[in-house]
Structures are given as structure tokens and as C-alpha cells.
């Protein structure tokens, strides 16, 4: 393997690992959101998104080196699923997710006079 081949392998490896990380991030985020938040936001159910993101995570894992069990276009489909969740569903569901810590007038001051 020459210098160019080695560089291509590194770029390919980083690309696939980023896709895998993106899928894992989306899966963990969907798992911690309450099921009612998805319905309140007008999105598909939590179970639907968990199934899609589990499949995306598994597919992206199986395309990573040294496995190479599946073609790269399946990793690209995994990236699409994770990106759709992170860009569309996650922001819509976020306002309906309970946040931890004090809120309202009794909560800690965030500045001001």
C-alpha cells in the first residue's frame, strides 16, 4: 500500500467512524427522550425512531473496518437516518422534554440587575 492508498484508508476509516458515532449519538438521544414528547411534537413514535436508529447503528458498525461486511452505501443510509433525527426530530422533541434542575422564579439567577 502506497502513501496515497494509506491516506485513502485513513480518510475512509475516519468517515465511517464519524457515521457510526453519529448513529450512536442519535440512538442515545432518542432513547433518553420521553415517548410522549414525540407524539406532542407531531413526529413518529419513539419506538419507530428507536427501530430506525438501532438499524442505522448496526449497519454503520458492520461497514466499519476491519469488518467491511456491508457496502458503504448502507453506511450512507445510516448517516441519513441519524441526520434526519438530529436535524428534524430532536429539535422538535426538545421543548417537550423535561429538564432537570430548578426552574422559574425560584431557580438560580442567570444574571441581570
PDB file of N, CA and C in Angstrom:
ATOM      1  N   UNK A   1       0.859  -1.174   0.000  1.00  0.00           N
ATOM      2  CA  UNK A   1       0.000   0.000   0.000  1.00  0.00           C
ATOM      3  C   UNK A   1       0.903   1.233   0.000  1.00  0.00           C
ATOM      4  N   UNK A   2       0.694   2.099  -0.955  1.00  0.00           N
ATOM      5  CA  UNK A   2       1.492   3.304  -1.058  1.00  0.00           C
ATOM      6  C   UNK A   2       0.998   4.397  -0.130  1.00  0.00           C
ATOM      7  N   UNK A   3       1.605   5.556  -0.269  1.00  0.00           N
ATOM      8  CA  UNK A   3       1.232   6.696   0.566  1.00  0.00           C
ATOM      9  C   UNK A   3      -0.204   7.120   0.291  1.00  0.00           C
ATOM     10  N   UNK A   4      -0.575   7.166  -0.976  1.00  0.00           N
ATOM     11  CA  UNK A   4      -1.928   7.578  -1.335  1.00  0.00           C
ATOM     12  C   UNK A   4      -2.937   6.547  -0.841  1.00  0.00           C
ATOM     13  N   UNK A   5      -2.634   5.279  -1.000  1.00  0.00           N
ATOM     14  CA  UNK A   5      -3.529   4.225  -0.526  1.00  0.00           C
ATOM     15  C   UNK A   5      -3.699   4.275   0.976  1.00  0.00           C
ATOM     16  N   UNK A   6      -2.616   4.536   1.697  1.00  0.00           N
ATOM     17  CA  UNK A   6      -2.689   4.659   3.151  1.00  0.00           C
ATOM     18  C   UNK A   6      -3.528   5.849   3.578  1.00  0.00           C
ATOM     19  N   UNK A   7      -3.371   6.958   2.862  1.00  0.00           N
ATOM     20  CA  UNK A   7      -4.156   8.156   3.166  1.00  0.00           C
ATOM     21  C   UNK A   7      -5.636   7.921   2.869  1.00  0.00           C
ATOM     22  N   UNK A   8      -5.914   7.249   1.765  1.00  0.00           N
ATOM     23  CA  UNK A   8      -7.307   6.934   1.435  1.00  0.00           C
ATOM     24  C   UNK A   8      -7.920   6.038   2.502  1.00  0.00           C
ATOM     25  N   UNK A   9      -7.178   5.070   2.989  1.00  0.00           N
ATOM     26  CA  UNK A   9      -7.675   4.184   4.035  1.00  0.00           C
ATOM     27  C   UNK A   9      -7.990   4.963   5.305  1.00  0.00           C
ATOM     28  N   UNK A  10      -7.131   5.896   5.685  1.00  0.00           N
ATOM     29  CA  UNK A  10      -7.348   6.701   6.891  1.00  0.00           C
ATOM     30  C   UNK A  10      -8.585   7.569   6.736  1.00  0.00           C
ATOM     31  N   UNK A  11      -8.744   8.207   5.583  1.00  0.00           N
ATOM     32  CA  UNK A  11      -9.919   9.047   5.335  1.00  0.00           C
ATOM     33  C   UNK A  11     -11.187   8.198   5.368  1.00  0.00           C
ATOM     34  N   UNK A  12     -11.137   7.036   4.746  1.00  0.00           N
ATOM     35  CA  UNK A  12     -12.269   6.111   4.726  1.00  0.00           C
ATOM     36  C   UNK A  12     -12.621   5.668   6.141  1.00  0.00           C
ATOM     37  N   UNK A  13     -11.615   5.326   6.927  1.00  0.00           N
ATOM     38  CA  UNK A  13     -11.822   4.895   8.306  1.00  0.00           C
ATOM     39  C   UNK A  13     -12.452   6.007   9.136  1.00  0.00           C
ATOM     40  N   UNK A  14     -11.934   7.211   9.037  1.00  0.00           N
ATOM     41  CA  UNK A  14     -12.476   8.346   9.793  1.00  0.00           C
ATOM     42  C   UNK A  14     -13.916   8.619   9.366  1.00  0.00           C
ATOM     43  N   UNK A  15     -14.180   8.577   8.075  1.00  0.00           N
ATOM     44  CA  UNK A  15     -15.529   8.811   7.552  1.00  0.00           C
ATOM     45  C   UNK A  15     -16.518   7.809   8.139  1.00  0.00           C
ATOM     46  N   UNK A  16     -16.171   6.535   8.143  1.00  0.00           N
ATOM     47  CA  UNK A  16     -17.073   5.512   8.660  1.00  0.00           C
ATOM     48  C   UNK A  16     -17.221   5.586  10.174  1.00  0.00           C
ATOM     49  N   UNK A  17     -16.155   5.934  10.870  1.00  0.00           N
ATOM     50  CA  UNK A  17     -16.250   6.076  12.327  1.00  0.00           C
ATOM     51  C   UNK A  17     -17.105   7.278  12.719  1.00  0.00           C
ATOM     52  N   UNK A  18     -17.043   8.343  11.941  1.00  0.00           N
ATOM     53  CA  UNK A  18     -17.899   9.510  12.198  1.00  0.00           C
ATOM     54  C   UNK A  18     -19.364   9.141  11.993  1.00  0.00           C
ATOM     55  N   UNK A  19     -19.653   8.389  10.952  1.00  0.00           N
ATOM     56  CA  UNK A  19     -21.034   7.944  10.721  1.00  0.00           C
ATOM     57  C   UNK A  19     -21.503   7.070  11.874  1.00  0.00           C
ATOM     58  N   UNK A  20     -20.663   6.155  12.317  1.00  0.00           N
ATOM     59  CA  UNK A  20     -21.028   5.292  13.442  1.00  0.00           C
ATOM     60  C   UNK A  20     -21.270   6.124  14.700  1.00  0.00           C
ATOM     61  N   UNK A  21     -20.396   7.081  14.972  1.00  0.00           N
ATOM     62  CA  UNK A  21     -20.577   7.955  16.136  1.00  0.00           C
ATOM     63  C   UNK A  21     -21.866   8.767  16.052  1.00  0.00           C
ATOM     64  N   UNK A  22     -22.178   9.244  14.874  1.00  0.00           N
ATOM     65  CA  UNK A  22     -23.409  10.000  14.658  1.00  0.00           C
ATOM     66  C   UNK A  22     -24.634   9.133  14.931  1.00  0.00           C
ATOM     67  N   UNK A  23     -24.600   7.897  14.468  1.00  0.00           N
ATOM     68  CA  UNK A  23     -25.720   6.984  14.688  1.00  0.00           C
ATOM     69  C   UNK A  23     -25.881   6.653  16.173  1.00  0.00           C
ATOM     70  N   UNK A  24     -24.762   6.450  16.863  1.00  0.00           N
ATOM     71  CA  UNK A  24     -24.822   6.157  18.295  1.00  0.00           C
ATOM     72  C   UNK A  24     -25.373   7.356  19.053  1.00  0.00           C
ATOM     73  N   UNK A  25     -24.917   8.559  18.705  1.00  0.00           N
ATOM     74  CA  UNK A  25     -25.392   9.777  19.359  1.00  0.00           C
ATOM     75  C   UNK A  25     -26.903   9.923  19.183  1.00  0.00           C
ATOM     76  N   UNK A  26     -27.390   9.738  17.962  1.00  0.00           N
ATOM     77  CA  UNK A  26     -28.820   9.862  17.693  1.00  0.00           C
ATOM     78  C   UNK A  26     -29.605   8.799  18.456  1.00  0.00           C
ATOM     79  N   UNK A  27     -29.088   7.579  18.509  1.00  0.00           N
ATOM     80  CA  UNK A  27     -29.770   6.497  19.221  1.00  0.00           C
ATOM     81  C   UNK A  27     -29.861   6.782  20.717  1.00  0.00           C
ATOM     82  N   UNK A  28     -28.775   7.210  21.309  1.00  0.00           N
ATOM     83  CA  UNK A  28     -28.782   7.517  22.746  1.00  0.00           C
ATOM     84  C   UNK A  28     -29.716   8.693  23.036  1.00  0.00           C
ATOM     85  N   UNK A  29     -29.694   9.701  22.190  1.00  0.00           N
ATOM     86  CA  UNK A  29     -30.563  10.852  22.391  1.00  0.00           C
ATOM     87  C   UNK A  29     -32.034  10.452  22.305  1.00  0.00           C
ATOM     88  N   UNK A  30     -32.380   9.627  21.332  1.00  0.00           N
ATOM     89  CA  UNK A  30     -33.770   9.181  21.190  1.00  0.00           C
ATOM     90  C   UNK A  30     -34.186   8.306  22.369  1.00  0.00           C
ATOM     91  N   UNK A  31     -33.261   7.527  22.885  1.00  0.00           N
ATOM     92  CA  UNK A  31     -33.583   6.623  23.992  1.00  0.00           C
ATOM     93  C   UNK A  31     -33.887   7.374  25.280  1.00  0.00           C
ATOM     94  N   UNK A  32     -33.262   8.524  25.498  1.00  0.00           N
ATOM     95  CA  UNK A  32     -33.478   9.252  26.755  1.00  0.00           C
ATOM     96  C   UNK A  32     -34.673  10.202  26.691  1.00  0.00           C
ATOM     97  N   UNK A  33     -35.219  10.425  25.515  1.00  0.00           N
ATOM     98  CA  UNK A  33     -36.385  11.311  25.383  1.00  0.00           C
ATOM     99  C   UNK A  33     -37.649  10.572  25.807  1.00  0.00           C
ATOM    100  N   UNK A  34     -38.591  11.244  26.458  1.00  0.00           N
ATOM    101  CA  UNK A  34     -39.846  10.576  26.822  1.00  0.00           C
ATOM    102  C   UNK A  34     -40.698  10.300  25.579  1.00  0.00           C
ATOM    103  N   UNK A  35     -41.433   9.204  25.625  1.00  0.00           N
ATOM    104  CA  UNK A  35     -42.249   8.796  24.477  1.00  0.00           C
ATOM    105  C   UNK A  35     -43.317   9.833  24.144  1.00  0.00           C
ATOM    106  N   UNK A  36     -43.870  10.477  25.153  1.00  0.00           N
ATOM    107  CA  UNK A  36     -44.904  11.477  24.920  1.00  0.00           C
ATOM    108  C   UNK A  36     -44.412  12.696  24.173  1.00  0.00           C
ATOM    109  N   UNK A  37     -43.127  12.974  24.264  1.00  0.00           N
ATOM    110  CA  UNK A  37     -42.565  14.141  23.577  1.00  0.00           C
ATOM    111  C   UNK A  37     -42.653  13.982  22.067  1.00  0.00           C
ATOM    112  N   UNK A  38     -42.488  12.764  21.570  1.00  0.00           N
ATOM    113  CA  UNK A  38     -42.555  12.532  20.127  1.00  0.00           C
ATOM    114  C   UNK A  38     -43.968  12.783  19.609  1.00  0.00           C
ATOM    115  N   UNK A  39     -44.947  12.296  20.346  1.00  0.00           N
ATOM    116  CA  UNK A  39     -46.347  12.491  19.943  1.00  0.00           C
ATOM    117  C   UNK A  39     -46.721  13.959  20.048  1.00  0.00           C
ATOM    118  N   UNK A  40     -46.309  14.621  21.133  1.00  0.00           N
ATOM    119  CA  UNK A  40     -46.614  16.045  21.319  1.00  0.00           C
ATOM    120  C   UNK A  40     -45.995  16.904  20.233  1.00  0.00           C
ATOM    121  N   UNK A  41     -44.838  16.501  19.742  1.00  0.00           N
ATOM    122  CA  UNK A  41     -44.156  17.270  18.699  1.00  0.00           C
ATOM    123  C   UNK A  41     -44.702  16.975  17.305  1.00  0.00           C
ATOM    124  N   UNK A  42     -45.614  16.012  17.199  1.00  0.00           N
ATOM    125  CA  UNK A  42     -46.178  15.684  15.897  1.00  0.00           C
ATOM    126  C   UNK A  42     -45.243  14.844  15.042  1.00  0.00           C
ATOM    127  N   UNK A  43     -44.336  14.114  15.666  1.00  0.00           N
ATOM    128  CA  UNK A  43     -43.393  13.248  14.948  1.00  0.00           C
ATOM    129  C   UNK A  43     -43.825  11.800  15.108  1.00  0.00           C
ATOM    130  N   UNK A  44     -43.146  10.899  14.417  1.00  0.00           N
ATOM    131  CA  UNK A  44     -43.419   9.477  14.576  1.00  0.00           C
ATOM    132  C   UNK A  44     -43.143   9.064  16.015  1.00  0.00           C
ATOM    133  N   UNK A  45     -43.547   7.882  16.392  1.00  0.00           N
ATOM    134  CA  UNK A  45     -43.405   7.437  17.780  1.00  0.00           C
ATOM    135  C   UNK A  45     -41.941   7.192  18.140  1.00  0.00           C
ATOM    136  N   UNK A  46     -41.709   7.143  19.441  1.00  0.00           N
ATOM    137  CA  UNK A  46     -40.363   6.873  19.940  1.00  0.00           C
ATOM    138  C   UNK A  46     -39.896   5.495  19.478  1.00  0.00           C
ATOM    139  N   UNK A  47     -40.777   4.502  19.523  1.00  0.00           N
ATOM    140  CA  UNK A  47     -40.395   3.152  19.095  1.00  0.00           C
ATOM    141  C   UNK A  47     -40.003   3.118  17.621  1.00  0.00           C
ATOM    142  N   UNK A  48     -40.686   3.885  16.785  1.00  0.00           N
ATOM    143  CA  UNK A  48     -40.327   3.962  15.369  1.00  0.00           C
ATOM    144  C   UNK A  48     -38.906   4.487  15.220  1.00  0.00           C
ATOM    145  N   UNK A  49     -38.595   5.595  15.895  1.00  0.00           N
ATOM    146  CA  UNK A  49     -37.264   6.191  15.772  1.00  0.00           C
ATOM    147  C   UNK A  49     -36.196   5.317  16.397  1.00  0.00           C
ATOM    148  N   UNK A  50     -36.529   4.641  17.487  1.00  0.00           N
ATOM    149  CA  UNK A  50     -35.548   3.723  18.078  1.00  0.00           C
ATOM    150  C   UNK A  50     -35.238   2.578  17.116  1.00  0.00           C
ATOM    151  N   UNK A  51     -36.250   2.038  16.455  1.00  0.00           N
ATOM    152  CA  UNK A  51     -36.022   0.948  15.500  1.00  0.00           C
ATOM    153  C   UNK A  51     -35.159   1.414  14.334  1.00  0.00           C
ATOM    154  N   UNK A  52     -35.470   2.583  13.804  1.00  0.00           N
ATOM    155  CA  UNK A  52     -34.686   3.132  12.687  1.00  0.00           C
ATOM    156  C   UNK A  52     -33.241   3.364  13.118  1.00  0.00           C
ATOM    157  N   UNK A  53     -33.051   3.943  14.302  1.00  0.00           N
ATOM    158  CA  UNK A  53     -31.702   4.288  14.744  1.00  0.00           C
ATOM    159  C   UNK A  53     -30.906   3.070  15.205  1.00  0.00           C
ATOM    160  N   UNK A  54     -31.569   2.054  15.736  1.00  0.00           N
ATOM    161  CA  UNK A  54     -30.858   0.799  16.042  1.00  0.00           C
ATOM    162  C   UNK A  54     -30.365   0.168  14.745  1.00  0.00           C
ATOM    163  N   UNK A  55     -31.230   0.125  13.746  1.00  0.00           N
ATOM    164  CA  UNK A  55     -30.818  -0.421  12.445  1.00  0.00           C
ATOM    165  C   UNK A  55     -29.670   0.390  11.849  1.00  0.00           C
ATOM    166  N   UNK A  56     -29.751   1.706  11.941  1.00  0.00           N
ATOM    167  CA  UNK A  56     -28.691   2.564  11.411  1.00  0.00           C
ATOM    168  C   UNK A  56     -27.374   2.329  12.149  1.00  0.00           C
ATOM    169  N   UNK A  57     -27.446   2.170  13.457  1.00  0.00           N
ATOM    170  CA  UNK A  57     -26.233   1.947  14.239  1.00  0.00           C
ATOM    171  C   UNK A  57     -25.607   0.598  13.895  1.00  0.00           C
ATOM    172  N   UNK A  58     -26.417  -0.434  13.785  1.00  0.00           N
ATOM    173  CA  UNK A  58     -25.897  -1.760  13.444  1.00  0.00           C
ATOM    174  C   UNK A  58     -25.300  -1.759  12.042  1.00  0.00           C
ATOM    175  N   UNK A  59     -26.002  -1.165  11.082  1.00  0.00           N
ATOM    176  CA  UNK A  59     -25.477  -1.116   9.714  1.00  0.00           C
ATOM    177  C   UNK A  59     -24.170  -0.341   9.642  1.00  0.00           C
ATOM    178  N   UNK A  60     -24.099   0.782  10.340  1.00  0.00           N
ATOM    179  CA  UNK A  60     -22.859   1.564  10.292  1.00  0.00           C
ATOM    180  C   UNK A  60     -21.720   0.822  10.983  1.00  0.00           C
ATOM    181  N   UNK A  61     -22.018   0.051  12.023  1.00  0.00           N
ATOM    182  CA  UNK A  61     -20.980  -0.742  12.682  1.00  0.00           C
ATOM    183  C   UNK A  61     -20.452  -1.830  11.753  1.00  0.00           C
ATOM    184  N   UNK A  62     -21.352  -2.478  11.023  1.00  0.00           N
ATOM    185  CA  UNK A  62     -20.938  -3.571  10.143  1.00  0.00           C
ATOM    186  C   UNK A  62     -20.176  -3.102   8.908  1.00  0.00           C
ATOM    187  N   UNK A  63     -20.214  -1.813   8.600  1.00  0.00           N
ATOM    188  CA  UNK A  63     -19.446  -1.306   7.466  1.00  0.00           C
ATOM    189  C   UNK A  63     -18.067  -0.807   7.885  1.00  0.00           C
ATOM    190  N   UNK A  64     -17.838  -0.677   9.187  1.00  0.00           N
ATOM    191  CA  UNK A  64     -16.557  -0.162   9.679  1.00  0.00           C
ATOM    192  C   UNK A  64     -15.443  -1.187   9.524  1.00  0.00           C
ATOM    193  N   UNK A  65     -14.221  -0.707   9.274  1.00  0.00           N
ATOM    194  CA  UNK A  65     -13.073  -1.613   9.247  1.00  0.00           C
ATOM    195  C   UNK A  65     -12.840  -2.166  10.637  1.00  0.00           C
ATOM    196  N   UNK A  66     -12.341  -3.327  10.821  1.00  0.00           N
ATOM    197  CA  UNK A  66     -11.896  -4.279   9.796  1.00  0.00           C
ATOM    198  C   UNK A  66     -13.007  -5.198   9.309  1.00  0.00           C
ATOM    199  N   UNK A  67     -14.251  -4.979   9.724  1.00  0.00           N
ATOM    200  CA  UNK A  67     -15.334  -5.882   9.346  1.00  0.00           C
ATOM    201  C   UNK A  67     -15.632  -5.842   7.851  1.00  0.00           C
ATOM    202  N   UNK A  68     -15.942  -4.655   7.326  1.00  0.00           N
ATOM    203  CA  UNK A  68     -16.285  -4.486   5.910  1.00  0.00           C
ATOM    204  C   UNK A  68     -17.330  -5.502   5.451  1.00  0.00           C
ATOM    205  N   UNK A  69     -18.285  -5.818   6.302  1.00  0.00           N
ATOM    206  CA  UNK A  69     -19.269  -6.839   5.948  1.00  0.00           C
ATOM    207  C   UNK A  69     -20.339  -6.328   4.992  1.00  0.00           C
ATOM    208  N   UNK A  70     -20.535  -5.032   4.963  1.00  0.00           N
ATOM    209  CA  UNK A  70     -21.577  -4.452   4.119  1.00  0.00           C
ATOM    210  C   UNK A  70     -20.993  -3.330   3.262  1.00  0.00           C
ATOM    211  N   UNK A  71     -21.627  -3.032   2.132  1.00  0.00           N
ATOM    212  CA  UNK A  71     -21.125  -1.954   1.273  1.00  0.00           C
ATOM    213  C   UNK A  71     -21.314  -0.578   1.915  1.00  0.00           C
ATOM    214  N   UNK A  72     -20.537   0.380   1.445  1.00  0.00           N
ATOM    215  CA  UNK A  72     -20.515   1.710   2.050  1.00  0.00           C
ATOM    216  C   UNK A  72     -21.844   2.445   1.884  1.00  0.00           C
ATOM    217  N   UNK A  73     -22.623   2.143   0.849  1.00  0.00           N
ATOM    218  CA  UNK A  73     -23.877   2.891   0.687  1.00  0.00           C
ATOM    219  C   UNK A  73     -24.824   2.652   1.860  1.00  0.00           C
ATOM    220  N   UNK A  74     -24.694   1.511   2.554  1.00  0.00           N
ATOM    221  CA  UNK A  74     -25.515   1.288   3.739  1.00  0.00           C
ATOM    222  C   UNK A  74     -25.077   2.191   4.892  1.00  0.00           C
ATOM    223  N   UNK A  75     -23.791   2.493   4.948  1.00  0.00           N
ATOM    224  CA  UNK A  75     -23.321   3.461   5.942  1.00  0.00           C
ATOM    225  C   UNK A  75     -23.879   4.843   5.619  1.00  0.00           C
ATOM    226  N   UNK A  76     -23.976   5.163   4.352  1.00  0.00           N
ATOM    227  CA  UNK A  76     -24.553   6.454   3.958  1.00  0.00           C
ATOM    228  C   UNK A  76     -26.034   6.520   4.314  1.00  0.00           C
ATOM    229  N   UNK A  77     -26.756   5.412   4.148  1.00  0.00           N
ATOM    230  CA  UNK A  77     -28.156   5.388   4.575  1.00  0.00           C
ATOM    231  C   UNK A  77     -28.269   5.549   6.090  1.00  0.00           C
ATOM    232  N   UNK A  78     -27.339   4.970   6.813  1.00  0.00           N
ATOM    233  CA  UNK A  78     -27.311   5.139   8.266  1.00  0.00           C
ATOM    234  C   UNK A  78     -27.086   6.597   8.634  1.00  0.00           C
ATOM    235  N   UNK A  79     -26.191   7.242   7.917  1.00  0.00           N
ATOM    236  CA  UNK A  79     -25.926   8.657   8.172  1.00  0.00           C
ATOM    237  C   UNK A  79     -27.170   9.493   7.898  1.00  0.00           C
ATOM    238  N   UNK A  80     -27.901   9.164   6.844  1.00  0.00           N
ATOM    239  CA  UNK A  80     -29.125   9.906   6.519  1.00  0.00           C
ATOM    240  C   UNK A  80     -30.142   9.766   7.649  1.00  0.00           C
ATOM    241  N   UNK A  81     -30.326   8.547   8.144  1.00  0.00           N
ATOM    242  CA  UNK A  81     -31.290   8.329   9.227  1.00  0.00           C
ATOM    243  C   UNK A  81     -30.894   9.115  10.476  1.00  0.00           C
ATOM    244  N   UNK A  82     -29.622   9.070  10.839  1.00  0.00           N
ATOM    245  CA  UNK A  82     -29.155   9.784  12.033  1.00  0.00           C
ATOM    246  C   UNK A  82     -29.267  11.296  11.853  1.00  0.00           C
ATOM    247  N   UNK A  83     -28.938  11.793  10.684  1.00  0.00           N
ATOM    248  CA  UNK A  83     -29.005  13.232  10.429  1.00  0.00           C
ATOM    249  C   UNK A  83     -30.453  13.713  10.427  1.00  0.00           C
ATOM    250  N   UNK A  84     -31.356  12.947   9.843  1.00  0.00           N
ATOM    251  CA  UNK A  84     -32.773  13.340   9.858  1.00  0.00           C
ATOM    252  C   UNK A  84     -33.263  13.433  11.295  1.00  0.00           C
ATOM    253  N   UNK A  85     -32.896  12.458  12.125  1.00  0.00           N
ATOM    254  CA  UNK A  85     -33.310  12.517  13.528  1.00  0.00           C
ATOM    255  C   UNK A  85     -32.711  13.751  14.212  1.00  0.00           C
ATOM    256  N   UNK A  86     -31.408  13.954  14.061  1.00  0.00           N
ATOM    257  CA  UNK A  86     -30.734  15.032  14.793  1.00  0.00           C
ATOM    258  C   UNK A  86     -31.132  16.425  14.317  1.00  0.00           C
ATOM    259  N   UNK A  87     -31.463  16.556  13.045  1.00  0.00           N
ATOM    260  CA  UNK A  87     -31.767  17.878  12.499  1.00  0.00           C
ATOM    261  C   UNK A  87     -33.263  18.204  12.543  1.00  0.00           C
ATOM    262  N   UNK A  88     -34.107  17.194  12.406  1.00  0.00           N
ATOM    263  CA  UNK A  88     -35.542  17.439  12.347  1.00  0.00           C
ATOM    264  C   UNK A  88     -36.274  17.040  13.631  1.00  0.00           C
ATOM    265  N   UNK A  89     -36.094  15.810  14.060  1.00  0.00           N
ATOM    266  CA  UNK A  89     -36.875  15.292  15.183  1.00  0.00           C
ATOM    267  C   UNK A  89     -36.371  15.825  16.514  1.00  0.00           C
ATOM    268  N   UNK A  90     -35.079  15.784  16.732  1.00  0.00           N
ATOM    269  CA  UNK A  90     -34.520  16.206  18.021  1.00  0.00           C
ATOM    270  C   UNK A  90     -34.913  17.635  18.396  1.00  0.00           C
ATOM    271  N   UNK A  91     -34.780  18.622  17.503  1.00  0.00           N
ATOM    272  CA  UNK A  91     -35.212  19.981  17.876  1.00  0.00           C
ATOM    273  C   UNK A  91     -36.714  20.088  18.129  1.00  0.00           C
ATOM    274  N   UNK A  92     -37.523  19.283  17.422  1.00  0.00           N
ATOM    275  CA  UNK A  92     -38.971  19.330  17.629  1.00  0.00           C
ATOM    276  C   UNK A  92     -39.364  18.708  18.961  1.00  0.00           C
ATOM    277  N   UNK A  93     -38.632  17.691  19.394  1.00  0.00           N
ATOM    278  CA  UNK A  93     -38.955  16.971  20.615  1.00  0.00           C
ATOM    279  C   UNK A  93     -38.384  17.678  21.847  1.00  0.00           C
ATOM    280  N   UNK A  94     -37.320  18.424  21.680  1.00  0.00           N
ATOM    281  CA  UNK A  94     -36.611  19.047  22.812  1.00  0.00           C
ATOM    282  C   UNK A  94     -37.499  19.907  23.716  1.00  0.00           C
ATOM    283  N   UNK A  95     -38.400  20.739  23.199  1.00  0.00           N
ATOM    284  CA  UNK A  95     -39.221  21.548  24.113  1.00  0.00           C
ATOM    285  C   UNK A  95     -40.158  20.725  25.003  1.00  0.00           C
ATOM    286  N   UNK A  96     -40.459  19.503  24.607  1.00  0.00           N
ATOM    287  CA  UNK A  96     -41.368  18.660  25.378  1.00  0.00           C
ATOM    288  C   UNK A  96     -40.636  17.731  26.344  1.00  0.00           C
ATOM    289  N   UNK A  97     -39.328  17.869  26.388  1.00  0.00           N
ATOM    290  CA  UNK A  97     -38.517  17.030  27.266  1.00  0.00           C
ATOM    291  C   UNK A  97     -38.311  17.754  28.581  1.00  0.00           C
ATOM    292  N   UNK A  98     -38.553  17.041  29.674  1.00  0.00           N
ATOM    293  CA  UNK A  98     -38.339  17.629  30.992  1.00  0.00           C
ATOM    294  C   UNK A  98     -36.874  17.878  31.229  1.00  0.00           C
ATOM    295  N   UNK A  99     -36.566  19.041  31.719  1.00  0.00           N
ATOM    296  CA  UNK A  99     -35.176  19.362  32.047  1.00  0.00           C
ATOM    297  C   UNK A  99     -34.986  19.216  33.540  1.00  0.00           C
ATOM    298  N   UNK A 100     -33.807  18.791  33.906  1.00  0.00           N
ATOM    299  CA  UNK A 100     -33.512  18.621  35.325  1.00  0.00           C
ATOM    300  C   UNK A 100     -33.070  19.949  35.920  1.00  0.00           C
ATOM    301  N   UNK A 101     -33.322  20.085  37.205  1.00  0.00           N
ATOM    302  CA  UNK A 101     -32.881  21.285  37.904  1.00  0.00           C
ATOM    303  C   UNK A 101     -34.028  22.239  38.138  1.00  0.00           C
ATOM    304  N   UNK A 102     -33.778  23.247  38.957  1.00  0.00           N
ATOM    305  CA  UNK A 102     -34.837  24.208  39.285  1.00  0.00           C
ATOM    306  C   UNK A 102     -35.212  25.080  38.097  1.00  0.00           C
ATOM    307  N   UNK A 103     -36.472  25.475  38.085  1.00  0.00           N
ATOM    308  CA  UNK A 103     -36.986  26.356  37.031  1.00  0.00           C
ATOM    309  C   UNK A 103     -37.787  27.484  37.657  1.00  0.00           C
ATOM    310  N   UNK A 104     -38.086  28.433  36.849  1.00  0.00           N
ATOM    311  CA  UNK A 104     -38.980  29.513  37.266  1.00  0.00           C
ATOM    312  C   UNK A 104     -38.336  30.482  38.226  1.00  0.00           C
ATOM    313  N   UNK A 105     -39.171  31.257  38.933  1.00  0.00           N
ATOM    314  CA  UNK A 105     -38.648  32.301  39.795  1.00  0.00           C
ATOM    315  C   UNK A 105     -37.809  31.768  40.957  1.00  0.00           C
ATOM    316  N   UNK A 106     -38.046  30.524  41.366  1.00  0.00           N
ATOM    317  CA  UNK A 106     -37.278  30.005  42.497  1.00  0.00           C
ATOM    318  C   UNK A 106     -35.934  29.447  42.064  1.00  0.00           C
ATOM    319  N   UNK A 107     -35.674  29.370  40.767  1.00  0.00           N
ATOM    320  CA  UNK A 107     -34.422  28.806  40.254  1.00  0.00           C
ATOM    321  C   UNK A 107     -33.271  29.796  40.404  1.00  0.00           C
ATOM    322  N   UNK A 108     -32.079  29.360  40.072  1.00  0.00           N
ATOM    323  CA  UNK A 108     -30.916  30.236  40.202  1.00  0.00           C
ATOM    324  C   UNK A 108     -30.973  31.398  39.211  1.00  0.00           C
ATOM    325  N   UNK A 109     -30.416  32.503  39.631  1.00  0.00           N
ATOM    326  CA  UNK A 109     -30.398  33.703  38.793  1.00  0.00           C
ATOM    327  C   UNK A 109     -29.410  33.512  37.656  1.00  0.00           C
ATOM    328  N   UNK A 110     -29.774  34.004  36.491  1.00  0.00           N
ATOM    329  CA  UNK A 110     -28.897  33.925  35.329  1.00  0.00           C
ATOM    330  C   UNK A 110     -28.341  35.291  34.964  1.00  0.00           C
ATOM    331  N   UNK A 111     -28.282  36.151  35.898  1.00  0.00           N
ATOM    332  CA  UNK A 111     -27.723  37.469  35.618  1.00  0.00           C
ATOM    333  C   UNK A 111     -28.799  38.549  35.662  1.00  0.00           C
ATOM    334  N   UNK A 112     -28.491  39.670  35.101  1.00  0.00           N
ATOM    335  CA  UNK A 112     -29.440  40.769  35.085  1.00  0.00           C
ATOM    336  C   UNK A 112     -29.153  41.732  36.236  1.00  0.00           C
ATOM    337  N   UNK A 113     -30.119  42.516  36.621  1.00  0.00           N
ATOM    338  CA  UNK A 113     -29.912  43.500  37.674  1.00  0.00           C
ATOM    339  C   UNK A 113     -30.005  42.810  38.960  1.00  0.00           C
TER     340      UNK A 113
END
